[in-house]
Amino acid sequence: MQTKIFLDENEMPKKWYNIQADLLTPLDPPLNPSTGEPIRPEDLSAIFPMELIKQEVTQKKWVPIPEEVLDVYKLWRPTPLYRAYRLEKALKTPAKIYYNWEGVSPPGSHKPNTAVAQAYYNMKEGIERISTETGAGQWGSALAFATSIFGLKCTVYMVRASYEQKPYRRIMMETWGAECFPSPTDRTEAGKMIRKKFPNTTGSLGIAISEAVEDAAKYENTNYSLGSVLNHVLLHQTIQGLECKKQFEIIDEYPDVIYGCVGGGSNFSGVFLPFMGDKLRGEHPDLQVVSCEPTACPTLTKGLYTYDFGDTAMLTPLLKMHTLGHDFIPPPIHAGGLRYHGDAPILCKLTKEGYMDAVAYHQNEVFKAAITFARTEGFLIAPETAHCVKATIDEALRCKETGEEKTILFANSGHGHFDLAAYDAYHEGKLVDYEYPAELIEKSLKALKNKT
Ligand SMILES: *Cc1c(COP(=O)(O)O)cnc(C)c1O
């Protein structure tokens, strides 16, 4: 009984996989909001390095991973693929449950897979500082780690709700040398505007993005970095799924269903895209892929598939995606990384076209699943990740009913060592299950329809 399937360092994939080469129809391009025309590379060069702009639109199937990036990846990659024998046994399921474990990275999640690549390309192009936003703090800490490796400065706008709930992530960022501010701040016009309108706001990822973009656009030596949603971020994350495929080959397995939690869609896409390529090419037509999101921010299950801004201040290009409206501010649930109003255009297109599905869960059922996982497999996972563990457990129990021996893979995106207050709230029975705020979502979608 092999619990972990390991790859050797020299078996680590040397190229990222680009799903754009396998899509049957091309992605709808990002639009310039002022002209309604597709965005041009020049429009983005004020805040992104050229290499990442190229990766955003490339149609090449494989993009080589720079040697320097591979060297940093080796601090924690290749990551193990686990067989969750103990969880299976506790559930008495005939299903086989696997997960890839990204909690072994220095910041404790999948996020450095792209942070390291982004910091590297910015450094190569002479940039001295990177600004960014962070929700629960995982992205900020991943970028703080990555910039420290390549000698860049880092400014992080952290959603106020999380800044106050989760001081340890801020301390981590500061340990890696970054500066971190609770957003909305008074440092940017976007921040000042929101604070005037909503003095008591707990912030949102959309607001924090506005602040970070404005900061980067203002200074020549500063670029902006996004931890999810964009094509190049998903591209970097495919190192996960590529490793998983090799690991499944070693044990002569292939997943029937893949679950992942979706905030902006990067960790899950990183895992499922290499498998989705097989499905699109007709090699594994029956593969099921399911996104798991919170009912408090039900982007894929309740949102509209349309062009919308990536941020609240309407500074970013328009992206074709499922959205709850750029001014939608979700309730302050503990899975801070899943509180984004939109999702990655690639993942949304695949969802819209029926290649994959989505489900939404409440906080309490999600934490219940996380605790089942902790008491069987041992790891205390992030509240975000717990969403797909809930889906996995439900499916494994369904298999118990039907006797199906399904092979399940879920994306175990990170640990929850800085989310213990949320576990505590669950233990104490204090977690609120936010009812799907239908009126708020409708209001925000109506406003969006009027604008676009
Ligand atoms: C940030 C984060 C997420 C959500 O972001 P995605 O871009 O959807 O991956 C999920 N899990 C963990 C552990 C995270 O840090």
XYZ file of C-alpha atoms and ligand atoms in Angstrom:
467
model
C 0.000 0.000 0.000
C 1.806 3.069 -1.293
C 0.462 6.211 0.420
C 2.572 8.804 -1.409
C 3.630 8.772 -5.035
C 6.813 10.788 -5.458
C 8.627 12.058 -8.521
C 12.352 12.614 -8.502
C 13.517 16.236 -8.866
C 14.776 15.490 -12.346
C 11.325 14.167 -13.308
C 9.761 17.559 -12.634
C 8.044 18.893 -15.791
C 10.261 21.385 -17.678
C 7.381 23.057 -19.539
C 4.010 24.512 -18.565
C 0.935 23.327 -20.478
C -1.205 25.864 -22.346
C -4.832 24.747 -22.783
C -5.392 27.521 -25.354
C -3.721 25.237 -27.918
C -6.382 22.574 -27.312
C -9.508 24.747 -27.009
C -11.937 24.024 -29.854
C -12.793 27.730 -30.180
C -10.575 30.612 -29.062
C -11.062 32.545 -25.816
C -12.987 35.818 -26.027
C -10.251 38.450 -25.761
C -10.043 40.937 -22.869
C -11.506 44.280 -23.956
C -10.326 47.808 -23.405
C -13.250 49.359 -21.471
C -12.864 52.779 -23.079
C -12.844 51.554 -26.711
C -14.627 48.199 -26.471
C -11.796 46.836 -28.649
C -9.562 43.895 -27.708
C -6.773 45.017 -25.438
C -3.367 45.579 -27.095
C -0.056 44.495 -25.525
C 0.928 48.188 -25.155
C -2.161 48.758 -22.987
C -0.808 46.285 -20.433
C 2.889 47.115 -20.516
C 2.552 49.840 -17.851
C 1.832 47.200 -15.227
C 3.018 43.800 -16.578
C 6.357 42.570 -17.964
C 6.336 41.783 -21.688
C 7.040 38.085 -21.199
C 3.870 37.643 -19.129
C 1.820 39.642 -21.646
C 3.066 37.222 -24.327
C 2.204 34.213 -22.175
C -1.284 35.623 -21.691
C -2.086 35.285 -25.398
C 0.260 32.581 -26.658
C -1.321 29.699 -28.569
C 1.760 27.484 -28.188
C 0.953 24.282 -26.377
C 4.107 24.200 -24.245
C 5.971 27.076 -22.590
C 9.474 26.275 -21.272
C 10.012 26.905 -17.551
C 13.185 28.975 -17.031
C 16.044 27.130 -15.317
C 16.121 29.727 -12.480
C 12.423 29.134 -11.798
C 12.870 25.347 -11.788
C 15.685 25.786 -9.261
C 13.372 27.661 -6.886
C 10.542 25.157 -7.466
C 12.944 22.490 -6.208
C 12.648 23.952 -2.692
C 9.308 22.095 -2.478
C 8.530 20.463 -5.852
C 7.714 17.915 -7.126
C 4.895 17.695 -4.583
C 3.570 14.309 -3.461
C 0.370 12.718 -4.745
C -1.370 11.103 -1.773
C -3.753 8.182 -1.656
C -6.200 9.004 1.163
C -6.486 5.417 2.500
C -7.528 6.512 5.966
C -10.294 8.771 4.711
C -11.537 6.002 2.396
C -11.594 3.566 5.293
C -13.458 5.950 7.595
C -16.062 6.553 4.888
C -16.226 2.813 4.063
C -16.197 3.768 0.394
C -15.088 1.632 -2.541
C -13.914 4.880 -4.219
C -10.187 5.601 -4.442
C -9.350 9.087 -3.225
C -6.173 10.926 -4.275
C -4.954 14.444 -3.655
C -1.925 16.461 -4.660
C -0.550 18.335 -1.658
C 0.549 21.935 -2.212
C 0.766 22.700 1.499
C 4.457 21.732 1.438
C 5.585 25.008 -0.197
C 7.223 27.676 2.011
C 4.084 29.883 2.068
C 1.942 26.754 2.444
C -0.138 26.811 -0.754
C -0.022 26.430 -4.544
C 0.430 30.193 -5.003
C 4.254 30.342 -5.215
C 4.033 28.254 -8.425
C 3.101 31.474 -10.223
C 4.560 34.020 -7.766
C 8.079 32.715 -8.372
C 7.639 32.811 -12.159
C 6.161 36.312 -12.067
C 8.861 37.705 -9.773
C 11.495 36.172 -12.048
C 10.171 37.766 -15.273
C 9.770 41.148 -13.560
C 13.325 40.972 -12.236
C 14.601 40.047 -15.741
C 12.892 43.127 -17.187
C 14.455 45.515 -14.637
C 11.439 46.058 -12.372
C 12.318 46.922 -8.747
C 8.996 46.687 -6.913
C 5.777 44.691 -7.313
C 2.408 45.743 -5.919
C -0.438 43.348 -5.373
C -3.615 42.626 -3.455
C -4.299 39.722 -1.173
C -7.484 38.224 0.247
C -6.781 35.846 3.085
C -3.057 36.654 2.802
C -1.911 33.547 0.953
C -1.162 35.377 -2.274
C 0.567 38.260 -0.500
C 2.765 35.862 1.413
C 3.551 33.855 -1.748
C 4.599 36.999 -3.606
C 6.553 38.259 -0.579
C 8.451 34.958 -0.581
C 9.041 35.052 -4.357
C 10.172 38.692 -4.482
C 12.570 38.104 -1.592
C 14.219 35.323 -3.610
C 14.819 37.588 -6.621
C 15.678 40.755 -4.644
C 12.548 42.810 -5.456
C 10.473 45.020 -3.132
C 6.855 44.078 -2.543
C 3.776 46.145 -1.526
C 0.656 44.238 -0.530
C -2.900 45.615 -0.201
C -4.646 43.164 2.083
C -8.462 42.976 2.331
C -9.265 44.607 5.681
C -11.487 41.728 6.906
C -8.553 39.321 6.619
C -5.950 41.833 7.818
C -7.848 42.006 11.081
C -8.764 38.297 11.302
C -5.370 36.941 10.251
C -2.376 38.889 11.558
C -0.026 35.925 11.085
C -0.060 36.166 7.293
C 0.961 39.840 7.562
C 3.814 38.899 9.877
C 4.920 36.272 7.375
C 4.937 38.842 4.563
C 6.947 41.256 6.703
C 9.375 38.484 7.573
C 10.027 38.042 3.842
C 10.542 41.836 3.613
C 7.228 43.029 2.127
C 5.093 45.977 3.298
C 1.430 45.248 3.913
C -1.572 47.642 4.282
C -5.236 46.989 5.155
C -7.357 47.811 2.094
C -9.093 50.124 1.376
C -6.251 52.513 2.337
C -5.748 56.242 2.008
C -2.700 55.624 -0.195
C -4.657 55.488 -3.465
C -7.486 57.422 -5.109
C -9.500 54.192 -5.468
C -9.106 53.439 -1.767
C -10.047 56.970 -0.690
C -13.144 56.914 -2.904
C -14.423 53.638 -1.456
C -13.744 54.727 2.124
C -15.756 57.881 1.557
C -18.682 55.898 0.153
C -18.520 52.945 2.606
C -16.641 54.087 5.741
C -17.128 50.742 7.532
C -16.316 48.422 4.631
C -14.407 45.239 5.427
C -12.956 45.521 1.922
C -12.964 43.061 -0.939
C -10.515 41.565 -3.348
C -11.916 43.812 -6.102
C -11.163 46.971 -4.088
C -7.685 45.790 -3.171
C -6.950 45.039 -6.858
C -7.926 48.605 -7.738
C -5.441 49.923 -5.204
C -2.574 47.696 -6.298
C -3.120 48.453 -10.012
C -3.203 52.187 -9.347
C 0.014 51.962 -7.322
C 1.781 50.075 -10.136
C 0.519 52.358 -12.924
C 1.796 55.411 -11.032
C 5.464 54.317 -10.764
C 7.844 53.446 -13.594
C 9.869 50.952 -11.511
C 6.757 49.176 -10.223
C 4.634 46.469 -11.794
C 1.457 44.794 -10.707
C 1.024 41.103 -10.141
C -2.153 39.059 -10.032
C -2.272 35.755 -8.174
C -5.173 34.169 -10.031
C -7.695 34.556 -12.895
C -5.338 35.498 -15.757
C -4.229 32.979 -18.389
C -0.535 33.218 -17.519
C -1.265 32.450 -13.860
C -3.201 29.317 -14.817
C -0.370 28.396 -17.181
C 2.218 28.492 -14.360
C -0.057 26.464 -12.112
C -0.227 23.579 -14.610
C 3.018 22.266 -13.119
C 0.686 20.676 -10.537
C -1.512 18.764 -12.960
C 1.463 17.748 -15.090
C 3.124 16.215 -12.033
C -0.146 14.487 -11.098
C -0.425 12.948 -14.562
C 3.076 11.490 -14.281
C 2.282 10.189 -10.791
C -0.942 8.551 -11.984
C 1.013 6.935 -14.835
C 3.394 5.378 -12.323
C 0.491 3.638 -10.565
C -1.418 3.043 -13.808
C -4.447 5.105 -12.763
C -6.464 7.963 -14.221
C -9.068 10.035 -12.348
C -12.794 9.651 -13.123
C -13.583 12.914 -11.392
C -11.530 15.907 -10.256
C -12.660 18.384 -7.591
C -11.107 21.709 -6.668
C -12.057 24.875 -4.849
C -12.422 27.989 -6.945
C -11.700 31.523 -5.814
C -10.275 32.953 -9.018
C -9.695 29.472 -10.411
C -5.899 29.146 -10.374
C -5.163 26.186 -8.104
C -7.941 24.073 -9.560
C -7.128 24.967 -13.162
C -3.502 24.138 -12.490
C -4.545 20.634 -11.524
C -7.346 19.887 -13.998
C -6.196 21.646 -17.205
C -3.647 19.009 -18.260
C -6.394 16.363 -17.804
C -8.973 18.586 -19.526
C -6.672 18.674 -22.547
C -7.133 14.870 -22.769
C -10.895 15.339 -22.584
C -10.960 18.034 -25.277
C -8.852 15.847 -27.558
C -11.354 13.011 -27.057
C -8.903 10.746 -25.175
C -10.855 10.790 -21.892
C -14.345 12.024 -22.876
C -15.964 10.831 -19.628
C -13.698 12.749 -17.258
C -15.786 14.795 -14.809
C -14.435 18.097 -13.495
C -16.273 19.976 -10.734
C -15.561 23.422 -9.257
C -16.454 23.957 -5.591
C -17.340 27.435 -4.348
C -18.984 29.072 -1.308
C -22.738 29.840 -1.326
C -21.752 33.273 0.018
C -19.944 34.042 -3.261
C -21.544 31.716 -5.843
C -19.849 33.024 -8.975
C -20.157 29.941 -11.192
C -23.460 28.635 -9.851
C -25.378 31.952 -9.742
C -23.345 34.483 -11.729
C -23.806 35.852 -15.215
C -21.430 34.844 -18.053
C -20.512 38.194 -19.552
C -17.789 40.830 -19.849
C -17.004 42.499 -16.531
C -14.208 44.369 -14.802
C -11.770 42.404 -12.680
C -11.892 45.084 -9.977
C -14.301 47.405 -8.191
C -12.876 50.698 -9.471
C -13.238 49.545 -13.110
C -9.536 50.012 -13.863
C -8.798 46.559 -15.301
C -9.675 45.329 -18.796
C -13.072 43.706 -19.275
C -12.845 39.923 -18.943
C -15.383 37.422 -20.283
C -16.275 35.377 -17.221
C -18.925 34.295 -14.754
C -19.384 37.266 -12.477
C -21.535 38.506 -9.620
C -20.818 42.085 -10.707
C -17.618 43.996 -9.944
C -19.226 45.881 -7.053
C -20.488 42.720 -5.342
C -19.008 42.550 -1.825
C -19.471 39.044 -0.395
C -20.061 38.377 3.312
C -16.842 37.960 5.342
C -16.617 34.143 5.244
C -13.475 32.451 6.536
C -12.465 31.140 3.118
C -11.196 34.623 2.226
C -9.493 33.310 -0.909
C -12.887 32.407 -2.390
C -14.427 35.892 -2.019
C -13.837 37.076 -5.592
C -16.724 38.298 -7.779
C -15.390 36.709 -11.000
C -13.394 33.668 -12.122
C -10.691 32.794 -14.627
C -11.956 33.234 -18.230
C -10.518 29.837 -19.228
C -12.356 28.005 -16.451
C -15.560 29.970 -17.133
C -15.519 29.178 -20.839
C -15.079 25.457 -20.130
C -17.940 25.659 -17.614
C -20.207 27.594 -19.970
C -19.566 25.061 -22.744
C -20.438 22.152 -20.485
C -17.024 20.511 -20.126
C -17.199 20.953 -16.362
C -19.697 21.611 -13.551
C -19.879 23.658 -10.366
C -21.349 23.220 -6.871
C -21.644 25.604 -3.894
C -21.463 24.887 -0.147
C -22.085 26.583 3.199
C -19.295 27.222 5.732
C -20.448 24.751 8.375
C -20.699 21.734 6.060
C -17.318 22.669 4.614
C -15.622 22.815 8.027
C -17.275 19.554 9.018
C -15.559 17.978 6.002
C -12.229 19.615 6.922
C -12.470 18.087 10.392
C -13.257 14.635 9.018
C -10.160 15.065 6.871
C -8.002 16.237 9.802
C -9.116 13.260 11.914
C -8.308 10.750 9.177
C -5.501 12.112 6.990
C -4.097 14.385 9.689
C -3.584 17.586 7.731
C -5.352 20.801 8.790
C -6.294 22.153 5.416
C -7.188 25.704 4.372
C -10.885 26.673 4.602
C -10.765 27.239 0.828
C -9.595 23.696 0.160
C -12.235 22.321 2.507
C -14.856 23.103 -0.164
C -13.554 20.390 -2.468
C -12.996 17.970 0.393
C -16.728 18.345 1.082
C -17.457 17.432 -2.553
C -15.022 14.512 -2.392
C -16.589 13.089 0.767
C -20.102 13.436 -0.678
C -19.061 11.625 -3.843
C -17.237 8.902 -1.905
C -20.380 8.327 0.201
C -22.485 8.196 -2.962
C -20.087 5.546 -4.299
C -20.663 3.614 -1.102
C -24.366 3.514 -1.943
C -23.856 2.469 -5.560
C -20.735 0.357 -5.078
C -18.825 2.342 -7.733
C -15.039 2.156 -7.477
C -14.495 5.644 -8.811
C -11.063 7.229 -8.809
C -11.369 10.689 -7.275
C -8.691 13.364 -7.385
C -9.007 16.579 -5.428
C -6.725 19.593 -5.445
C -5.348 19.998 -1.935
C -4.266 23.590 -2.376
C -2.853 24.440 1.047
C -2.712 24.145 4.818
C -4.861 26.052 7.288
C -2.308 26.744 9.996
C -3.168 30.451 9.936
C -6.905 29.761 9.867
C -7.187 28.256 13.316
C -9.528 31.038 14.466
C -11.968 29.789 11.827
C -11.635 26.200 13.075
C -12.188 27.552 16.583
C -15.342 29.392 15.497
C -16.605 26.125 14.022
C -15.824 24.172 17.203
C -17.706 26.795 19.207
C -20.701 26.664 16.871
C -20.199 30.302 15.901
C -19.771 29.975 12.143
C -22.523 31.756 10.225
C -23.976 30.086 7.131
C -24.608 33.113 4.968
C -27.748 32.554 2.990
C -27.197 33.207 -0.674
C -27.753 36.989 -0.739
C -30.096 36.893 -3.729
C -31.154 40.544 -3.632
C -27.576 41.760 -3.409
C -26.492 39.606 -6.307
C -29.478 40.648 -8.405
C -28.827 44.292 -7.681
C -25.202 44.035 -8.624
C -25.977 42.063 -11.813
C -28.623 44.567 -12.847
C -26.143 47.402 -12.411
C -23.668 45.440 -14.493
C -26.173 44.897 -17.333
C -26.879 48.622 -17.437
C -23.167 49.406 -17.716
C -22.161 46.837 -20.341
C -5.799 31.480 -2.806
C -6.187 30.141 -2.469
C -7.282 29.534 -3.098
C -8.188 30.243 -4.066
O -7.590 30.818 -5.195
P -7.603 30.120 -6.619
O -7.017 31.112 -7.543
O -9.030 29.810 -6.957
O -6.784 28.913 -6.492
C -7.556 28.235 -2.764
N -6.827 27.541 -1.857
C -5.779 28.106 -1.231
C -5.010 27.299 -0.227
C -5.422 29.410 -1.524
O -4.362 29.946 -0.918
